[in-house]
Short mmCIF file of C-alpha atoms and ligand atoms in Angstrom, two decimals:
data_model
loop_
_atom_site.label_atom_id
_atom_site.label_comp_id
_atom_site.label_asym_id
_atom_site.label_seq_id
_atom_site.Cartn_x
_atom_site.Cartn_y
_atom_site.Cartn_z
CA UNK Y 1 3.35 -14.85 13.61
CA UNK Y 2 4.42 -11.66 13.45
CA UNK Y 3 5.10 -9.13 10.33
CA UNK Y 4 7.14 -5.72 10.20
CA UNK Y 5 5.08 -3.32 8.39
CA UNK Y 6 7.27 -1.78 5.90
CA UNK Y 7 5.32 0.76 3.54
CA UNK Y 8 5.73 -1.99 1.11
CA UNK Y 9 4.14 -4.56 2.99
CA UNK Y 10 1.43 -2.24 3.76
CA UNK Y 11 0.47 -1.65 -0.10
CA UNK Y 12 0.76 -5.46 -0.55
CA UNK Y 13 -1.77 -5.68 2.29
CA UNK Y 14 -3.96 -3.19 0.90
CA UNK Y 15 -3.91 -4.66 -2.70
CA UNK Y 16 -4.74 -8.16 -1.41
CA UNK Y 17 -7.22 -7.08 0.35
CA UNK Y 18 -8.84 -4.90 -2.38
CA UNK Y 19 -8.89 -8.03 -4.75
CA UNK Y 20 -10.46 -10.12 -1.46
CA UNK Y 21 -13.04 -7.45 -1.03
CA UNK Y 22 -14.11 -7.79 -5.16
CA UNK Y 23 -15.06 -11.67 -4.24
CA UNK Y 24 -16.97 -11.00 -1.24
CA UNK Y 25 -20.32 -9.56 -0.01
CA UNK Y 26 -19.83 -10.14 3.68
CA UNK Y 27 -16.52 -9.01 5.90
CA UNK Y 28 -16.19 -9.95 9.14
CA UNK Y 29 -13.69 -7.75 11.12
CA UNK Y 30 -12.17 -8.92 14.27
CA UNK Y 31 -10.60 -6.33 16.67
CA UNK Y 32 -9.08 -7.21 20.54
CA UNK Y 33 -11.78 -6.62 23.02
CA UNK Y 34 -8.79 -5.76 25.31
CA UNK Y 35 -7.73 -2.90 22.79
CA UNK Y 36 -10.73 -2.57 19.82
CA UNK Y 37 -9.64 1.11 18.83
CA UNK Y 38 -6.03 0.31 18.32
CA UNK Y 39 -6.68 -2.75 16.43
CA UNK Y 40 -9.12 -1.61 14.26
CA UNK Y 41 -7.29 -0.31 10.60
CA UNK Y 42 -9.85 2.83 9.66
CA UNK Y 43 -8.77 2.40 5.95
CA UNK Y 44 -11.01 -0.91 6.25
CA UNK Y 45 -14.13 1.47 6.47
CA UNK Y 46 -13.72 3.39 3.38
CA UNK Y 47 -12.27 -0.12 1.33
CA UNK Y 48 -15.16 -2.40 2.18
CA UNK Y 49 -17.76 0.72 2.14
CA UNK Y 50 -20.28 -0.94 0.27
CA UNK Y 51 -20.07 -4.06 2.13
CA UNK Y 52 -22.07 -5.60 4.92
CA UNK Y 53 -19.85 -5.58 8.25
CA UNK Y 54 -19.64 -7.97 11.28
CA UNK Y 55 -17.71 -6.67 14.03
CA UNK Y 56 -16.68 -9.22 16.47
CA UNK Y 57 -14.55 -8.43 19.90
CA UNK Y 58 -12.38 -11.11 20.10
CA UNK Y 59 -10.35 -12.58 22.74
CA UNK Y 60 -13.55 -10.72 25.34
CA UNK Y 61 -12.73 -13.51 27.88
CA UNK Y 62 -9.37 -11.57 28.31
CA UNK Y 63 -10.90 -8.31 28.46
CA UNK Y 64 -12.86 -6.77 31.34
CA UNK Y 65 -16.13 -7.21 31.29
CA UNK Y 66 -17.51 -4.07 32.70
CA UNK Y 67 -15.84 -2.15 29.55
CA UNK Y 68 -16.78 -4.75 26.80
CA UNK Y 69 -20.69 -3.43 27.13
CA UNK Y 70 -19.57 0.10 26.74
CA UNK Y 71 -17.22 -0.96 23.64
CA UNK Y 72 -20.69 -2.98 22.22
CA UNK Y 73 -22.33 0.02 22.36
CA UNK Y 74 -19.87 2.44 20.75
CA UNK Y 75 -19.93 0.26 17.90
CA UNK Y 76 -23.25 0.05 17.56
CA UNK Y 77 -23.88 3.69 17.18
CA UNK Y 78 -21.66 3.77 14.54
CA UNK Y 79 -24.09 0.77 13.01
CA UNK Y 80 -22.04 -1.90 13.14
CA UNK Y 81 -23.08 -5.58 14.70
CA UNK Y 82 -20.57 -5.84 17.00
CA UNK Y 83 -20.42 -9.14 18.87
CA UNK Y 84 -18.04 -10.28 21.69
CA UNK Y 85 -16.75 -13.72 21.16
CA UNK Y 86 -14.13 -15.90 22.43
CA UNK Y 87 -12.59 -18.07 19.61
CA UNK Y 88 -10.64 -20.43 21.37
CA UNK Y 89 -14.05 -21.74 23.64
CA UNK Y 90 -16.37 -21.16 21.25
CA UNK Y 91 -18.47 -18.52 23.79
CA UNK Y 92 -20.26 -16.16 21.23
CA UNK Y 93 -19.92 -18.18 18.30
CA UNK Y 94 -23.61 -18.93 17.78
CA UNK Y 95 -24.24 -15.28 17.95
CA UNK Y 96 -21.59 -14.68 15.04
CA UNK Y 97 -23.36 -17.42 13.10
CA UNK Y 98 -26.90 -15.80 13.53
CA UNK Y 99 -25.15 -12.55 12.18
CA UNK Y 100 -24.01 -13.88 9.43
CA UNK Y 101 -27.34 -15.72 8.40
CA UNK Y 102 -29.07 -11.96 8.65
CA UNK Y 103 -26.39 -10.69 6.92
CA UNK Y 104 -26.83 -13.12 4.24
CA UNK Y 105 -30.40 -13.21 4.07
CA UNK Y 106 -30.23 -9.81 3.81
CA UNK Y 107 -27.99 -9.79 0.59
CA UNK Y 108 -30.21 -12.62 -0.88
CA UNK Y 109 -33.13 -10.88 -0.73
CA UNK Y 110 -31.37 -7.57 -2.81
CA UNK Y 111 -30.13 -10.29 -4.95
CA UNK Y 112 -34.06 -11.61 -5.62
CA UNK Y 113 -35.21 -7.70 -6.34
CA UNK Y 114 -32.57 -7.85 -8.81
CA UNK Y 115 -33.85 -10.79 -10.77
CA UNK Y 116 -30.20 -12.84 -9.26
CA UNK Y 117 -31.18 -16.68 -7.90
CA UNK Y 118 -29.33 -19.31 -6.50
CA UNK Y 119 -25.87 -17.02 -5.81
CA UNK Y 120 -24.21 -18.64 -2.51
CA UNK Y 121 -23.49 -15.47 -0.69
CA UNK Y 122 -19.64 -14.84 0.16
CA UNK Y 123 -17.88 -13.35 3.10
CA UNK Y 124 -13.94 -13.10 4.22
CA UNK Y 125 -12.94 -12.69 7.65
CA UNK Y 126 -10.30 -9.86 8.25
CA UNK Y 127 -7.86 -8.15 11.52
CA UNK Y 128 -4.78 -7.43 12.28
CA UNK Y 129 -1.79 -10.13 12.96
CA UNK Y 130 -3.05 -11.92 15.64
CA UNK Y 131 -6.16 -10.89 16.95
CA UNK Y 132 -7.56 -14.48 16.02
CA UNK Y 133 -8.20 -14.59 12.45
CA UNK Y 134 -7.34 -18.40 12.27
CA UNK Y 135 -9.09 -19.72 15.24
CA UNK Y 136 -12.22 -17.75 14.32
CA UNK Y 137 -11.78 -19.45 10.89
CA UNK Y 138 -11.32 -23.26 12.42
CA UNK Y 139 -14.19 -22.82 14.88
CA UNK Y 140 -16.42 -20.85 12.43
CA UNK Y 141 -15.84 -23.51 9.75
CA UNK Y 142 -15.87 -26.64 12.05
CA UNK Y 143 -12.94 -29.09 11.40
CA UNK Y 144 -11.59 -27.45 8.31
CA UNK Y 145 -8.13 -26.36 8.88
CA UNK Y 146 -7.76 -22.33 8.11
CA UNK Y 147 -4.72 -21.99 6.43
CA UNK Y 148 -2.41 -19.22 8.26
CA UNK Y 149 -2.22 -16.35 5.38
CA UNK Y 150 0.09 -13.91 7.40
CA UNK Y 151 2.27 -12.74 4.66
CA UNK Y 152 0.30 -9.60 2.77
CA UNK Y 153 0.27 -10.49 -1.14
CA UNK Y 154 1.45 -13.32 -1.27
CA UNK Y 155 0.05 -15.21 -4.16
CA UNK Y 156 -3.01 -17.88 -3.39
CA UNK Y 157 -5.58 -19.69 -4.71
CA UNK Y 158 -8.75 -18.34 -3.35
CA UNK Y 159 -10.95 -21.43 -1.73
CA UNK Y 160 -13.82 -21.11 -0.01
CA UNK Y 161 -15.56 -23.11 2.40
CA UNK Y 162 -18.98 -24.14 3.03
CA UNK Y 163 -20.73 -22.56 5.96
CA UNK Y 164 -23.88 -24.31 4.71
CA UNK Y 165 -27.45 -22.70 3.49
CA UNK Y 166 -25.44 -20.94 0.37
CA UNK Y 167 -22.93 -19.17 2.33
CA UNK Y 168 -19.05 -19.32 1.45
CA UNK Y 169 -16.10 -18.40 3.54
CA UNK Y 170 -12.50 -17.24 1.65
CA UNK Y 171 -10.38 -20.06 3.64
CA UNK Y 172 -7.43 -17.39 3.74
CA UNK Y 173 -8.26 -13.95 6.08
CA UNK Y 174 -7.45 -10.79 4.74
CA UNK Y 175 -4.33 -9.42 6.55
CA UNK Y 176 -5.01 -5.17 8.08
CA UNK Y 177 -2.18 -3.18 8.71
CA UNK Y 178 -2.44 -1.46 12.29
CA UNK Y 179 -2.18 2.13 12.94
CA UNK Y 180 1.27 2.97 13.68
CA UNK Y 181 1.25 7.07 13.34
CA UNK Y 182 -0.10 7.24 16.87
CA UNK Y 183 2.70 6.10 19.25
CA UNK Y 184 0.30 5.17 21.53
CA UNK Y 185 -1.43 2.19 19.17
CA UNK Y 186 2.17 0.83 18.69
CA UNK Y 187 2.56 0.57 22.46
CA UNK Y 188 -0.85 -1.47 23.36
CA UNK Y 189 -0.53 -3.49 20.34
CA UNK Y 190 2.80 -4.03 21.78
CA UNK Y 191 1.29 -4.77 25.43
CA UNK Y 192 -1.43 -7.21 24.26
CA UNK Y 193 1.88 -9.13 22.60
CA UNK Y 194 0.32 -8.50 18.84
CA UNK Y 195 3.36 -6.90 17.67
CA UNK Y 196 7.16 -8.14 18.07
CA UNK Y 197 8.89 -6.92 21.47
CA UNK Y 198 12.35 -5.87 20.32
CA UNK Y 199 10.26 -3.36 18.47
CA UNK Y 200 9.99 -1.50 21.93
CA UNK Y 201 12.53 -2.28 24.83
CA UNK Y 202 11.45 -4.58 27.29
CA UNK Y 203 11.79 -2.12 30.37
CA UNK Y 204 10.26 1.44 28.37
CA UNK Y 205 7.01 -0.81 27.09
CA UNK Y 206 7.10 -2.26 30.89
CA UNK Y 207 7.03 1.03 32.23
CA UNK Y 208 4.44 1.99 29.78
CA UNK Y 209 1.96 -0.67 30.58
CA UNK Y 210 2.49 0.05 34.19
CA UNK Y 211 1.66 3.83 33.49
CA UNK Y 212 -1.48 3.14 31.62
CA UNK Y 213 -2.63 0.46 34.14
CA UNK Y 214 -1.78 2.80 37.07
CA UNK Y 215 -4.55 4.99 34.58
CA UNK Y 216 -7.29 2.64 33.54
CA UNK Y 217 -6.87 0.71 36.98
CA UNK Y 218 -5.17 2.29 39.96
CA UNK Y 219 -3.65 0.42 42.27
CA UNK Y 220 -3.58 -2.85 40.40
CA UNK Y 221 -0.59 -3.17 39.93
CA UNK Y 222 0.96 -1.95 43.51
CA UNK Y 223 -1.77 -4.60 44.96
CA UNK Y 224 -1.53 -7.56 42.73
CA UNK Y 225 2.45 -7.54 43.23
CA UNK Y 226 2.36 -5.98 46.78
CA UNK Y 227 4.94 -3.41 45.60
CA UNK Y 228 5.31 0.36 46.28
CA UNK Y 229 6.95 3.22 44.47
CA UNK Y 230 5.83 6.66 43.70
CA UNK Y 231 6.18 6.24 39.83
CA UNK Y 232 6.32 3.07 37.05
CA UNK Y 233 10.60 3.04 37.35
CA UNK Y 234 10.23 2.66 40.73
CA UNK Y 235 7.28 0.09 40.23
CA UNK Y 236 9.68 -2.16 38.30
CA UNK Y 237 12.57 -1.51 40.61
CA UNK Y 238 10.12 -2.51 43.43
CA UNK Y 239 8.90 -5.87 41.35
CA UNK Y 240 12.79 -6.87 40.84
CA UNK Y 241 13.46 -6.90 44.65
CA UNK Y 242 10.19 -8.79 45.82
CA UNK Y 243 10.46 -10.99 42.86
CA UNK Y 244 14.04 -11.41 43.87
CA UNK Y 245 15.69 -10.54 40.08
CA UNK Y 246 18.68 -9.70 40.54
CA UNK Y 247 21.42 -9.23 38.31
CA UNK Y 248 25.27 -11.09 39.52
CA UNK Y 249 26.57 -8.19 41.08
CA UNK Y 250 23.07 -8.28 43.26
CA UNK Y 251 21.63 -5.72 41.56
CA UNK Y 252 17.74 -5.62 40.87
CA UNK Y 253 17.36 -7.13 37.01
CA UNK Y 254 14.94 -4.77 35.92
CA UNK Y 255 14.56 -6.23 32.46
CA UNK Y 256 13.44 -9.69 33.86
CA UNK Y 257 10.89 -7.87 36.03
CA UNK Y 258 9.91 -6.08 33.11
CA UNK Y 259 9.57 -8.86 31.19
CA UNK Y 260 7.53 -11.08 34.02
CA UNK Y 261 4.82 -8.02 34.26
CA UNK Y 262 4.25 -8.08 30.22
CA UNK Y 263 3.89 -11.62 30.26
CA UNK Y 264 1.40 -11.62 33.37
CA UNK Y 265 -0.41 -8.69 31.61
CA UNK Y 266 -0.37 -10.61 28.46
CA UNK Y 267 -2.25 -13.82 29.80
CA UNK Y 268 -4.67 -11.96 32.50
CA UNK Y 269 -2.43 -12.87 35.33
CA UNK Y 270 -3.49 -9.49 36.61
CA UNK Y 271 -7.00 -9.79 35.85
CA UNK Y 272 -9.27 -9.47 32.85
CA UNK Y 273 -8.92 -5.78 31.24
CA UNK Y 274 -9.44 -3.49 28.95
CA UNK Y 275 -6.59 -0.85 27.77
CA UNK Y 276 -8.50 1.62 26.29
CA UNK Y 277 -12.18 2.96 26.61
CA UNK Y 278 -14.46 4.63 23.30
CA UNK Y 279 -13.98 8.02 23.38
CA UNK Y 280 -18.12 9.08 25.31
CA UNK Y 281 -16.87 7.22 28.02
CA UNK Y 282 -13.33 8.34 28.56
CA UNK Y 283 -12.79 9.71 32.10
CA UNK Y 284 -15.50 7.57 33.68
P1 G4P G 1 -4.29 -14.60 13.53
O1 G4P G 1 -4.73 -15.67 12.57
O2 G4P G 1 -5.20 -13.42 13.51
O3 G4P G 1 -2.87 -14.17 13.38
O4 G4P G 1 -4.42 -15.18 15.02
P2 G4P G 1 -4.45 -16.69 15.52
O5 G4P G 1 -5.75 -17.32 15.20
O6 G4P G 1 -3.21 -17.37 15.07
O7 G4P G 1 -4.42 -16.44 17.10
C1 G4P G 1 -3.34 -15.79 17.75
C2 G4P G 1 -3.28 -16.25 19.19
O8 G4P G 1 -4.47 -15.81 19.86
C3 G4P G 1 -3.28 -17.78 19.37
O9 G4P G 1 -2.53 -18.04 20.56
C4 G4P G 1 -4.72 -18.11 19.62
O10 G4P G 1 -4.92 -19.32 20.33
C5 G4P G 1 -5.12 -16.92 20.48
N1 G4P G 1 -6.57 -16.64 20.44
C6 G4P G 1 -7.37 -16.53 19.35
N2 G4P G 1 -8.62 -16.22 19.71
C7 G4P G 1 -8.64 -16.13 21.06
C8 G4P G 1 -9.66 -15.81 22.04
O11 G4P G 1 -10.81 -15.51 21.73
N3 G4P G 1 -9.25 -15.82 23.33
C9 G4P G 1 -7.98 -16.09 23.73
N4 G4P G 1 -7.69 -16.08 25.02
N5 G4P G 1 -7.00 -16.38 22.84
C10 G4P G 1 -7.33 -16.39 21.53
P3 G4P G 1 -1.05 -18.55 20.54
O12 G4P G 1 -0.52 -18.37 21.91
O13 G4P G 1 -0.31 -17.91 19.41
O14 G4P G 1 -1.19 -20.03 20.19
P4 G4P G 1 -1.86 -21.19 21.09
O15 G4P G 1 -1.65 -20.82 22.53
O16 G4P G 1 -3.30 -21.26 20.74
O17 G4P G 1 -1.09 -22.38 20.65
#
């Protein structure tokens, strides 16, 4: 599910989220472990301020796993509790859950120096279209269904489910708007397939990818596809012919070649990996 963000749909976001963020103590953000600066929405930080934060890396068992430490531990200098996880197996989940207990225990015990008993302690899960807000909700909450919520404001009931020992989940995420200023978010959100494609032509975000690969991993890409060409046109030129896309007249059909490395990139065909490294350890 994918949305356009339209300003409007952006302030709908926002105001949905505000009135989330009055019912909860807890917010649990999920970024893509493959991408966690350009899925992360910075207004989130100054919204949920004086809430607790979880930070989970989602989708890590797409990502490599020589970056994800690095990622951990930018994170944690800025003092969040990141945690890798992998919603659709389950790997990381009991760490999330031990998080959340601290987290709550935490807020219970403020709530006891106030004089407050017996409050079940509330938390929401929030991210970007996409990143796994729904799976993280069904494996969090066992075999309760998350409702998919998204469509920013649209009108709901709030519910909340039982994660047990007085803790409460919203059943419906709150939706973040990504980044979009910065070309460059656009384009990764774009390569992890978290944003629509005809937003960028198939062959320029293609070429892109390639160019950022050729970057973050050189040689990958010549190796993985045994092709050869001395810049990312060429690359894809070189991928038609060996992949032997060709157009009627017998010309190469870039576009399908295009489209064949964004969908290998997309599913780890080409490996597990990471786009984009925290900013101490750019240039290792
Ligand atoms: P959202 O609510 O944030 O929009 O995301 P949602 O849970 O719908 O997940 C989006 C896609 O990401 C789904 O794939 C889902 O299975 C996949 N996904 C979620 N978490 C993980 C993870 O940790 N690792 C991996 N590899 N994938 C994850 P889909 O192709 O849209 O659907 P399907 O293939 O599950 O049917």
């Amino acid at each position: 599910m994918n949305i356009q963000w339209y300003p409007g749909h952006m302030t709908k976001a926002r105001r949905a989220m505000e009135e989330d963020l009055k019912l909860v103590d807890i917010v649990v953000e999920l970024l893509d472990a493959r991408i966690p600066s350009s899925s992360r929405n910075p207004d989130l930080r100054t919204m949920a301020q004086s809430k607790k934060k979880i930070v989970i890396l989602n989708k890590a068992d797409l990502a490599d796993p020589a970056v994800t430490p690095l990622w951990l531990e930018s994170l944690r200098s800025e003092g969040c509790e990141p945690i890798p996880l992998d919603a659709r197996s389950n790997t990381g989940l009991s760490a999330v859950r031990s998080a959340i207990d601290a987290a709550a225990r935490e807020k219970r015990e403020r709530d006891l120096r106030r004089g407050i008993k017996n409050r079940p302690i509330r938390l929401m899960v929030a991210g970007i279209p996409n990143v796994g807000k729904s799976t993280f909700i069904n494996s969090l909450a066992g075999k309760t269904a998350a409702k998919t919520g998204d469509k920013p404001g649209v009108t709901r009931g709030n519910q909340w489910i039982s994660l047990g020992r007085s803790v409460d989940l919203l059943d419906t995420p709150g939706i973040l708007w990504p980044r979009f200023e910065d070309p460059q978010v656009g384009i990764r959100l774009a390569l992890i397939g978290s944003i629509r494609e005809e937003v960028l032509e198939t062959v320029l975000l293609a070429r892109e990818g390639i160019r950022l690969l050729e970057e973050r991993y050189p040689g990958k890409v010549r190796e993985h596809y045994g092709i050869e060409g001395s810049d990312a046109a060429e690359l894809i030129g070189s991928l038609a012919r060996v992949r032997h896309t060709v157009k009627k007249g017998g010309e190469p059909d870039e576009e399908r070649a295009a489209a064949l490395f964004l969908n290998d990139l997309r599913r780890s065909a080409l490996g597990r990996l990471t786009l984009e490294l925290p900013s101490g350890a750019e240039g290792e």
